[in-house]
XYZ file of N, CA and C in Angstrom:
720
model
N 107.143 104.400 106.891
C 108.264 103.816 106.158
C 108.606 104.651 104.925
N 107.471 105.214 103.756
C 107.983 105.661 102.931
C 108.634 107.354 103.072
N 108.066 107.965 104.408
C 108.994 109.124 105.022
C 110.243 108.932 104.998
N 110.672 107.868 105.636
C 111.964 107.633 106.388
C 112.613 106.873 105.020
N 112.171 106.410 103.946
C 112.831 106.497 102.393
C 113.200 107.911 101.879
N 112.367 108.286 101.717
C 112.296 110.127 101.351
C 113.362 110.870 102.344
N 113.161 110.232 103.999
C 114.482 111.166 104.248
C 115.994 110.900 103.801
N 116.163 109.462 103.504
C 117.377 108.823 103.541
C 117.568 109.399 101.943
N 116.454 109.219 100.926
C 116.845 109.591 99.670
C 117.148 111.203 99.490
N 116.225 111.653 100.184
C 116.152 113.178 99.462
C 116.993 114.222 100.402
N 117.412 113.717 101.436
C 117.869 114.300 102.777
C 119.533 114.005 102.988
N 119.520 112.836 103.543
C 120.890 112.633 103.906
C 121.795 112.071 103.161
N 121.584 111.396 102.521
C 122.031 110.929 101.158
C 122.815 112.451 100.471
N 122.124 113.086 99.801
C 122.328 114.611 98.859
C 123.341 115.570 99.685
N 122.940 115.296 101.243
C 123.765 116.625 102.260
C 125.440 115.510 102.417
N 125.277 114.626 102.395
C 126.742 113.988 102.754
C 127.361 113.416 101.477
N 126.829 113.412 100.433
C 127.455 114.165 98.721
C 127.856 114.715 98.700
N 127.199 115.712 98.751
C 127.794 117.494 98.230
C 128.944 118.091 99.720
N 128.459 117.759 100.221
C 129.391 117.879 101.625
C 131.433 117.356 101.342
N 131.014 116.295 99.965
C 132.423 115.433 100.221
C 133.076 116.414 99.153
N 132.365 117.430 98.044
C 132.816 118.046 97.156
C 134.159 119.083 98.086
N 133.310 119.666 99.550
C 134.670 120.537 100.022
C 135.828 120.384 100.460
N 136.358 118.555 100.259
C 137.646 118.000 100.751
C 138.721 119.130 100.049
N 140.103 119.532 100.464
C 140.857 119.849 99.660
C 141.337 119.760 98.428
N 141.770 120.725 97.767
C 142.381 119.917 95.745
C 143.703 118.911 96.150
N 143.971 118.171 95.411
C 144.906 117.511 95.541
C 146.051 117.612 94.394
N 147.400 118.460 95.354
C 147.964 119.451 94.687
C 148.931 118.518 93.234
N 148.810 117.271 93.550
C 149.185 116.353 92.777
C 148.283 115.591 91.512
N 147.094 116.278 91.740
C 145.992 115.757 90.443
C 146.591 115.617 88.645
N 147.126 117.171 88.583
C 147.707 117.382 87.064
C 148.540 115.814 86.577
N 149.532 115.696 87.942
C 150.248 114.535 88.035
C 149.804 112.882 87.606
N 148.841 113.457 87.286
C 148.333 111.633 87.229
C 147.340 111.343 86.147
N 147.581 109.776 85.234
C 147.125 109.818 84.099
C 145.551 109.735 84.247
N 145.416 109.765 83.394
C 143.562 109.984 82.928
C 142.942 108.246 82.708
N 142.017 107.577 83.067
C 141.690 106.584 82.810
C 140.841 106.778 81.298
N 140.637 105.593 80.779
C 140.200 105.257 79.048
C 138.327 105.581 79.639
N 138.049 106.047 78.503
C 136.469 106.616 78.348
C 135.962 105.332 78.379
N 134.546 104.814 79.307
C 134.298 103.271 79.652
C 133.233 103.630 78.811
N 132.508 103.246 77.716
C 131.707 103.034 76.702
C 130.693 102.116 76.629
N 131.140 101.293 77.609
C 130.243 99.915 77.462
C 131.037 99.242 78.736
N 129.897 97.949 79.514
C 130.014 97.990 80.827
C 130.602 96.352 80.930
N 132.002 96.565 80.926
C 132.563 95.108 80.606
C 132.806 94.450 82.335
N 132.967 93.172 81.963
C 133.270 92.488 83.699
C 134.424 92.705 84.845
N 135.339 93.974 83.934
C 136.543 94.068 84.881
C 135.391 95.372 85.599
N 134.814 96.389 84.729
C 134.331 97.309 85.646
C 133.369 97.139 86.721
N 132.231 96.000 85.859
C 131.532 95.440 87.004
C 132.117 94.443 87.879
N 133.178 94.307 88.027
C 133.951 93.700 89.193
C 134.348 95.127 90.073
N 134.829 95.919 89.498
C 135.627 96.859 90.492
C 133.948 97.723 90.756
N 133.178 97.837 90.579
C 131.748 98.492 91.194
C 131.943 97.721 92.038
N 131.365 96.020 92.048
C 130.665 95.524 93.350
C 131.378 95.281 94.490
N 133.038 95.196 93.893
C 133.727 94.761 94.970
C 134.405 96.170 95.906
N 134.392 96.864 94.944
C 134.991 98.408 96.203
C 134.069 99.626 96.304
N 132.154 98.850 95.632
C 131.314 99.961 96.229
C 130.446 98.968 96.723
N 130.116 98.115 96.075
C 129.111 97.271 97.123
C 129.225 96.887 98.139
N 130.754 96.216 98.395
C 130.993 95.582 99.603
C 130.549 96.482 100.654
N 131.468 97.616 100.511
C 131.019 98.808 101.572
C 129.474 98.613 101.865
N 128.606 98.601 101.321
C 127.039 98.388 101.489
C 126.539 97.091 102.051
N 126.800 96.023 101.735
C 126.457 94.897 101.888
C 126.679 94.698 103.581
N 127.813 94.333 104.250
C 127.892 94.782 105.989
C 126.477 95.309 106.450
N 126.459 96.775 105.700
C 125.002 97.404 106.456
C 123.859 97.396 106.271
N 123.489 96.405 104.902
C 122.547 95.848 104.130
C 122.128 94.383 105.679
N 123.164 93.534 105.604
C 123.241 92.425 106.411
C 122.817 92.680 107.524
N 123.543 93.648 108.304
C 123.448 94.031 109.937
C 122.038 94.735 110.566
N 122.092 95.265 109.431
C 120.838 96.139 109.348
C 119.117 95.485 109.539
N 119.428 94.560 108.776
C 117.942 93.165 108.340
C 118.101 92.497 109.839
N 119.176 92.048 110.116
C 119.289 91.089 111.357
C 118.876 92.198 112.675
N 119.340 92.885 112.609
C 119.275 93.998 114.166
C 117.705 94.285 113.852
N 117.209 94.718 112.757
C 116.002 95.100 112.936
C 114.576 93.549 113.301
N 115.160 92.507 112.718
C 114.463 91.230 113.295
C 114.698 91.425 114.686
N 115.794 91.017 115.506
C 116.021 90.733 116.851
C 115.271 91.962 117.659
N 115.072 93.329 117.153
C 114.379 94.485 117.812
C 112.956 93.831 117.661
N 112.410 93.836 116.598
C 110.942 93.198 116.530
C 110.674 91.984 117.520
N 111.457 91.263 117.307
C 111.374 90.184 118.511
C 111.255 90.360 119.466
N 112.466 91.305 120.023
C 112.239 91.730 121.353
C 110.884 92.393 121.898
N 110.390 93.386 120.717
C 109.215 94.220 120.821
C 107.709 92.975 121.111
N 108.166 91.779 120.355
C 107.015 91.019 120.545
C 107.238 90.362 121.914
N 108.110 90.038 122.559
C 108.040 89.671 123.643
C 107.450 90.789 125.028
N 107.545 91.591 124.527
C 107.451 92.796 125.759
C 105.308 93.042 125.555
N 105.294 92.470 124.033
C 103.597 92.622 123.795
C 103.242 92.031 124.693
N 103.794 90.386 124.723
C 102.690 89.276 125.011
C 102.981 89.705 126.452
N 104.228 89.845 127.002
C 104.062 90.071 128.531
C 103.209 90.952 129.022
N 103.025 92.227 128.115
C 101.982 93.287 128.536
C 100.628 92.729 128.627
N 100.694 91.877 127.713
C 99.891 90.872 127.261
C 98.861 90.400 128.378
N 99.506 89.661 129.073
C 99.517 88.839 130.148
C 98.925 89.613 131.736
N 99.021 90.715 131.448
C 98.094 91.817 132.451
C 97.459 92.626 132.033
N 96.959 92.370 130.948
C 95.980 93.311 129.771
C 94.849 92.350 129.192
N 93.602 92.430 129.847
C 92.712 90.788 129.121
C 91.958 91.178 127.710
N 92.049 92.614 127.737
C 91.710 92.773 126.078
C 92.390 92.663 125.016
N 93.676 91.883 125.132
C 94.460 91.779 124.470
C 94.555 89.995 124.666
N 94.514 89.346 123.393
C 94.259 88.011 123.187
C 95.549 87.541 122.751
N 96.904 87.715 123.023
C 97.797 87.078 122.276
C 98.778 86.054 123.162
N 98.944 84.886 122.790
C 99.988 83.792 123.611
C 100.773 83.921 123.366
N 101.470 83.925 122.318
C 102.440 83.765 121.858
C 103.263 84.544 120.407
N 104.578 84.886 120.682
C 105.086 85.607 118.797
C 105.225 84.136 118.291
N 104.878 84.575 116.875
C 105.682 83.524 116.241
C 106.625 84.086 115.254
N 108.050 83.908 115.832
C 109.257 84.864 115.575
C 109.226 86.011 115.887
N 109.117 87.066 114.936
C 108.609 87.950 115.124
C 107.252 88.776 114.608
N 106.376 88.111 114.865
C 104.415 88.787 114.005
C 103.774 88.041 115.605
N 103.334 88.885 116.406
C 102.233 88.827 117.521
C 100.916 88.504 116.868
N 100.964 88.254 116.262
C 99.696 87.535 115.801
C 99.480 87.026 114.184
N 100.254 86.114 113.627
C 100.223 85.356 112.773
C 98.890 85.371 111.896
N 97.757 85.128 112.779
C 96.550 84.779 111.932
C 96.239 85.914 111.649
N 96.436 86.983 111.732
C 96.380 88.534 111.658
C 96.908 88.158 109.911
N 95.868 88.851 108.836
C 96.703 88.683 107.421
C 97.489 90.710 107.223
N 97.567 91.400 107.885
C 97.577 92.510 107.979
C 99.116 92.656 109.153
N 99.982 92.578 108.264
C 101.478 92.405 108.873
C 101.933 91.308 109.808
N 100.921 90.323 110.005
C 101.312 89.686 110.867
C 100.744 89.825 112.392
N 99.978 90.822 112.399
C 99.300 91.351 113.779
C 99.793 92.795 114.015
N 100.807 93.033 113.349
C 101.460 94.488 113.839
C 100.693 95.633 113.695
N 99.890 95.141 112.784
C 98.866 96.321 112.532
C 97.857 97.049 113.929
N 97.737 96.265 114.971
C 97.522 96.164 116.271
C 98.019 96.593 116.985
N 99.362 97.161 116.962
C 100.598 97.647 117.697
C 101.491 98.331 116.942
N 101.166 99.371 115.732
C 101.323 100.684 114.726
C 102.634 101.354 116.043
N 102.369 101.867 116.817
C 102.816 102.897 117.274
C 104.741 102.054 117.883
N 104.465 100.711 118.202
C 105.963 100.072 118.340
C 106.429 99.928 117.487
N 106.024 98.865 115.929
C 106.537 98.973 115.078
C 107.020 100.418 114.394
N 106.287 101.367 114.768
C 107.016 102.378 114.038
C 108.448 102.624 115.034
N 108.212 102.524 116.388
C 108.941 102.979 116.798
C 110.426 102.293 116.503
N 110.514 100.737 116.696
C 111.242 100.498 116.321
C 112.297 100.656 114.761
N 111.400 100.744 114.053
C 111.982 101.257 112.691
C 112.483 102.664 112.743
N 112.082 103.462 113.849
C 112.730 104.939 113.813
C 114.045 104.879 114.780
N 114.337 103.678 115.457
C 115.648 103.119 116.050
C 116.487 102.509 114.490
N 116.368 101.919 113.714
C 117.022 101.373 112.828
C 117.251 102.285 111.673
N 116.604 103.150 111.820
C 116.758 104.836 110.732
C 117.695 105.400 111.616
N 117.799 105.502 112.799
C 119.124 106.223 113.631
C 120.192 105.491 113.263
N 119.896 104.248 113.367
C 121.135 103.351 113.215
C 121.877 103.257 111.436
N 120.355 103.304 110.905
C 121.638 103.460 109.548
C 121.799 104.607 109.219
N 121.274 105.616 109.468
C 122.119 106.918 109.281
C 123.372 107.274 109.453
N 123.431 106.155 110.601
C 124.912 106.490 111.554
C 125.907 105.564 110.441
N 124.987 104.894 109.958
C 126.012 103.708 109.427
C 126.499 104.082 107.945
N 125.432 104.901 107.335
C 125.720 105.836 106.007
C 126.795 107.006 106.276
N 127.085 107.894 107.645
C 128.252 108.529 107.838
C 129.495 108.064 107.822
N 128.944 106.437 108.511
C 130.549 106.053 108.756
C 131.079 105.713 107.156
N 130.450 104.832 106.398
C 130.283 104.520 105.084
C 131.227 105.769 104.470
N 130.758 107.025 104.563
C 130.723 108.236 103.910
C 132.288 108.553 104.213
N 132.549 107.943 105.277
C 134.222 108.585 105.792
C 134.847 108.091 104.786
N 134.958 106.602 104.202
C 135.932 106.364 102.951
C 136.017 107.219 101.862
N 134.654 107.647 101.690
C 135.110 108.946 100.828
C 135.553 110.052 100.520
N 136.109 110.297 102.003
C 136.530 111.945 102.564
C 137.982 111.714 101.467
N 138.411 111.349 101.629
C 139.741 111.164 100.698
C 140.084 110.326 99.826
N 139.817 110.336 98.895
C 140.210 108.960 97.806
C 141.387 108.426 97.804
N 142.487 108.974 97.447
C 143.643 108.654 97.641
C 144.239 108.439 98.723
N 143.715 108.422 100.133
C 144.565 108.533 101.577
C 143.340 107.466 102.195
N 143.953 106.949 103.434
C 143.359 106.272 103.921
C 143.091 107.288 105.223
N 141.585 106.995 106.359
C 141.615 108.187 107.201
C 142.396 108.226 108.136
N 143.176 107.352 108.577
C 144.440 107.600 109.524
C 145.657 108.344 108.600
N 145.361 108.293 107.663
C 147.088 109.443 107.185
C 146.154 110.341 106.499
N 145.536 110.804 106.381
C 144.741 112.303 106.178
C 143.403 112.100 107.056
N 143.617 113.276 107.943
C 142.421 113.409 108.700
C 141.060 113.875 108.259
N 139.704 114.473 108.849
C 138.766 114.209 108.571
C 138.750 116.329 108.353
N 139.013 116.492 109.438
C 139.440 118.125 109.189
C 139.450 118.615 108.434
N 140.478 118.205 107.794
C 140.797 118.841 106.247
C 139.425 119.185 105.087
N 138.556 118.748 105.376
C 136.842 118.669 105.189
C 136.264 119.348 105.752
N 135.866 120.664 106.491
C 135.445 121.072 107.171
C 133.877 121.021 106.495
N 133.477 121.086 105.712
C 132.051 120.850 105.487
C 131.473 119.573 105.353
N 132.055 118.278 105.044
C 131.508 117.647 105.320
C 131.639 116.834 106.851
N 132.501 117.664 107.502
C 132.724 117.397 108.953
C 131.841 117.932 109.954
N 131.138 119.211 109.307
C 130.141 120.206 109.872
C 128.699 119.370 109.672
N 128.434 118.732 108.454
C 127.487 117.957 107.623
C 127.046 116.848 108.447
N 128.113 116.239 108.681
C 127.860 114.565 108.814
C 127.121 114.781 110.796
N 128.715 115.748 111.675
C 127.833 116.141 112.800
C 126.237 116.663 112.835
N 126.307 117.356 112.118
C 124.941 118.179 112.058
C 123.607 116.800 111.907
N 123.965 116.169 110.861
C 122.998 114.487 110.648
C 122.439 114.055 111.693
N 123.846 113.624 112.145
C 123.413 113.225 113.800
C 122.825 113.332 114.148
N 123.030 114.605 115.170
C 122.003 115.176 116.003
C 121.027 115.302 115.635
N 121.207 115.980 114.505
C 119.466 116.226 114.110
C 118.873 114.635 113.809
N 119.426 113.756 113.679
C 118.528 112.432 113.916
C 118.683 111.418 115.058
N 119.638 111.989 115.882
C 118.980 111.418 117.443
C 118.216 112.590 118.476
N 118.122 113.717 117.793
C 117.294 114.437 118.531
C 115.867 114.285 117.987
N 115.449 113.540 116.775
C 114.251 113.539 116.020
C 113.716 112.097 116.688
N 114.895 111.052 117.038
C 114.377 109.752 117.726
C 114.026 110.349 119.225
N 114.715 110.507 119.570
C 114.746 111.382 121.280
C 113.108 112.062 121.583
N 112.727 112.964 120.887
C 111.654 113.951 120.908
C 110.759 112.922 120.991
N 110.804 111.834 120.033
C 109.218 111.288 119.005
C 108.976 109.838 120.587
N 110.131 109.422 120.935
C 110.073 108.292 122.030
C 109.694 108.703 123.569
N 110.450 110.139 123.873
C 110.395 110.771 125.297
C 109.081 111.569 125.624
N 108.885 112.712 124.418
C 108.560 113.911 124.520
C 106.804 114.103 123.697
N 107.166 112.564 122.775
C 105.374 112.729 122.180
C 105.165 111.626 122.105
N 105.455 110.178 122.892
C 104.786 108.631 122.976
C 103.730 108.803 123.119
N 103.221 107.699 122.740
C 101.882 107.387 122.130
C 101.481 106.109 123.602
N 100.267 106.189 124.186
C 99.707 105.219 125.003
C 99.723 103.749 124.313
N 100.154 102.746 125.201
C 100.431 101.794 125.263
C 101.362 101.377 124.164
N 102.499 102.346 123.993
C 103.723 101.844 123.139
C 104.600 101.419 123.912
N 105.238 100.422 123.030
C 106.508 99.938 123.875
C 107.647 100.533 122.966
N 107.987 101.573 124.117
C 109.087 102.233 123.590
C 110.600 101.378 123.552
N 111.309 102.308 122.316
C 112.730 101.557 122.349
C 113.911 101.181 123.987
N 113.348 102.044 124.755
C 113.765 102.688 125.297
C 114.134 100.965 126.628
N 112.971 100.455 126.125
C 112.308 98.759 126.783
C 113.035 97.546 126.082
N 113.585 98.089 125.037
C 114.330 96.760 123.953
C 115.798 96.642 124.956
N 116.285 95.398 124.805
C 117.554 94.959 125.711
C 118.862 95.863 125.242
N 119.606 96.019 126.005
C 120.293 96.719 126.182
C 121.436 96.498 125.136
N 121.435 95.162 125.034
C 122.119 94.521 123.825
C 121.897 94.729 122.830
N 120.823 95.282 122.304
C 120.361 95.618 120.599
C 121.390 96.792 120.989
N 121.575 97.977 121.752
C 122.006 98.910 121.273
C 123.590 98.668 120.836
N 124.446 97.395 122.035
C 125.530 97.265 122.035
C 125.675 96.844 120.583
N 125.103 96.000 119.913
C 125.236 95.508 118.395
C 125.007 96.287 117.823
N 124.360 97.436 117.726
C 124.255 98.418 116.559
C 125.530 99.168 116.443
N 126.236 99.282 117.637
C 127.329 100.306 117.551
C 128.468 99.188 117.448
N 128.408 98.116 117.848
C 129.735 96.889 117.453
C 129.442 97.394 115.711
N 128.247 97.037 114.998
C 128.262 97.214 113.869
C 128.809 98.135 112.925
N 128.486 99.627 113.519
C 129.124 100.403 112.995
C 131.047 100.473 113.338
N 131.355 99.971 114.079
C 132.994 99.746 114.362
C 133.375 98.447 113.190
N 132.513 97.823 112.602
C 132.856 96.587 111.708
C 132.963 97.341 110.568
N 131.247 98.258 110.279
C 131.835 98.407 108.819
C 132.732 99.533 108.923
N 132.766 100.361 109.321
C 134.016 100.980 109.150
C 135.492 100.598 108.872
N 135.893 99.283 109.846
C 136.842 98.711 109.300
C 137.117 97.907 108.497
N 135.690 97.793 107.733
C 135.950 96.960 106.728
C 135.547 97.702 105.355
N 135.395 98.891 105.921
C 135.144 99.895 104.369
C 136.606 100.695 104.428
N 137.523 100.383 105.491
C 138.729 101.080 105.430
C 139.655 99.719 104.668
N 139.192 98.418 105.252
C 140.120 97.853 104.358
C 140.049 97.600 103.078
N 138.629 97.876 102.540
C 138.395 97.565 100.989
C 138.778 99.180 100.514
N 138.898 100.280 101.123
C 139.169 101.462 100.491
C 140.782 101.353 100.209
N 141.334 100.886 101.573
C 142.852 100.124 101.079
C 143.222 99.440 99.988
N 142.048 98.566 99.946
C 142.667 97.846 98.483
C 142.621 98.689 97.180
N 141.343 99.323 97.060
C 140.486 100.640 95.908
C 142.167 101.461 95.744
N 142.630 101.678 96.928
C 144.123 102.263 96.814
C 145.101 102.395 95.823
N 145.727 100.903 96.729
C 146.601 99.409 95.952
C 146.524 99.890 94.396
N 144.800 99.645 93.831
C 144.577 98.937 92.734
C 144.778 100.328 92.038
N 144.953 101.389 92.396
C 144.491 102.709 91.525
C 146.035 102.968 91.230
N 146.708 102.740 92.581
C 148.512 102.864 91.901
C 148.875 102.157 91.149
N 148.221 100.951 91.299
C 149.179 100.187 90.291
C 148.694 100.753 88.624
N 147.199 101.079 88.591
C 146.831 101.385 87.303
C 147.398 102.599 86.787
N 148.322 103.754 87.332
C 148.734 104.352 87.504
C 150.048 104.107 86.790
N 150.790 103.480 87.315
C 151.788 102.752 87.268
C 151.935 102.604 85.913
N 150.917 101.272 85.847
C 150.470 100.549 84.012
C 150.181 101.930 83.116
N 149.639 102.935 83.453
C 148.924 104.127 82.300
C 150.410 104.810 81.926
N 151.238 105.277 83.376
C 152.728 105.954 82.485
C 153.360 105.221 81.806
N 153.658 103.723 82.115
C 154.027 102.824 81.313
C 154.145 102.719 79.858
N 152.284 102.481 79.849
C 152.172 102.578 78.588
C 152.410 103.657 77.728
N 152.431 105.220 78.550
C 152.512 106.381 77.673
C 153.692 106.567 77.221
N 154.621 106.294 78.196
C 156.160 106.055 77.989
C 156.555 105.263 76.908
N 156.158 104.073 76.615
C 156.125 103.057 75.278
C 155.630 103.723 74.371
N 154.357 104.217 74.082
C 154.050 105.034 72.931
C 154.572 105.899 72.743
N 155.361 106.765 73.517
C 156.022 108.433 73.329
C 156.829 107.740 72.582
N 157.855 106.731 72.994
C 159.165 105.846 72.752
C 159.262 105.516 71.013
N 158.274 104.669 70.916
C 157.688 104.249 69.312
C 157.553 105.186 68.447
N 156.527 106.261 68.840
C 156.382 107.515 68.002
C 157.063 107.909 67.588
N 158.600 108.344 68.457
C 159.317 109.505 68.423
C 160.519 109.176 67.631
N 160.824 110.154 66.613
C 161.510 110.500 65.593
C 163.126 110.055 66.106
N 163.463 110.123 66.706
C 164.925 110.099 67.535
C 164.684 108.396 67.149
């Protein structure tokens, strides 16, 4: 677990950052007023943080906790059945998801190391995937990704592909190519965990496109209000 922190922190996180720096200049920047120096952290700003950066997070915060229960579950059901033609193995029943409850050492999982990991290296594919899609609202601040494409980025378009693969070829290798005896690979979880992981990523995406829509909205109009006001002060000032 604390690998797969270290990769998300020190790894993919940093490469799909710096990746968003190579979007195009936006030949209209000079064009547009400057927001007021924020000094101190009042409730309009911590409104506009949670609501047009958290939200984006929260979806994959949610989806994420639930998909990885229903995988464990599944994983405990596939124990006890193994269960059930294996007599050195003493277990009746999950309760939810911990194959062995009276177990004070995860719940029993400690007994079955090599599934639990495995499954958690299915839910590291999955939010990786879900941190790219995340990452697309940021390809363009000002445009939404249907009226400026992803192209126009060629490095973080090179970046985000490159992620990928290199982390379904790292799940691929570790499940096919170096399993561990008597794991229950992902490969055994219902077919339906996978369909929900990828429904998921089609949700938040459209729902980090519609809160990037609003992030939009709200930036023209402030826009709007900043010439306004500069226009009134030029007005007052001026000698004429």
């Amino acid at each position: 677990m604390m690998c797969q922190i270290l990769w998300l922190t020190c790894i993919i996180v940093p490469l799909l950052s710096v990746s968003l720096v190579g979007g195009p200049t936006d030949p209209e920047v000079m064009q547009k007023p400057t927001g007021k120096n924020q000094c101190s952290i009042t409730s309009e700003l911590s409104y506009y943080v949670m609501w047009f950066y958290g939200l984006k997070f929260l979806p994959v915060v949610i989806n994420m906790v639930l998909l990885f229960i229903w995988s464990l579950s599944q994983a405990c059901d596939l124990i006890i059945s193994t269960a059930n033609n294996n007599s050195t193995i003493n277990i009746q029943q999950c309760w939810y998801v911990y194959p062995d409850p009276k177990e004070t050492e995860w719940g029993g999982w400690s007994k079955f190391e090599p599934t639990i990991i495995s499954v958690q290296r299915l839910m590291l594919l999955f939010l990786v995937m879900h941190y790219v899609t995340i990452s697309l609202s940021f390809v363009h601040r000002d445009y939404l990704l249907w009226k400026r494409k992803i192209h126009l980025n060629k490095p973080y378009l090179f970046t985000s592909l490159f992620i990928i693969l290199v982390q379904w070829a790292y799940t691929i290798h570790y499940e096919y190519f170096d399993s561990i005896e008597n794991n229950i690979s992902i490969s055994k979880l219902s077919v339906l965990t996978f369909i929900i992981g990828f429904i998921s990523l089609f949700l938040v995406f459209i729902i980090n496109e519609v809160v990037h829509w609003q992030e939009i909205r709200l930036n023209v109009r402030y826009q709007k209000r900043a010439r306004l006001d500069f226009g009134t002060k030029l007005g007052m000032n001026s000698p004429f």
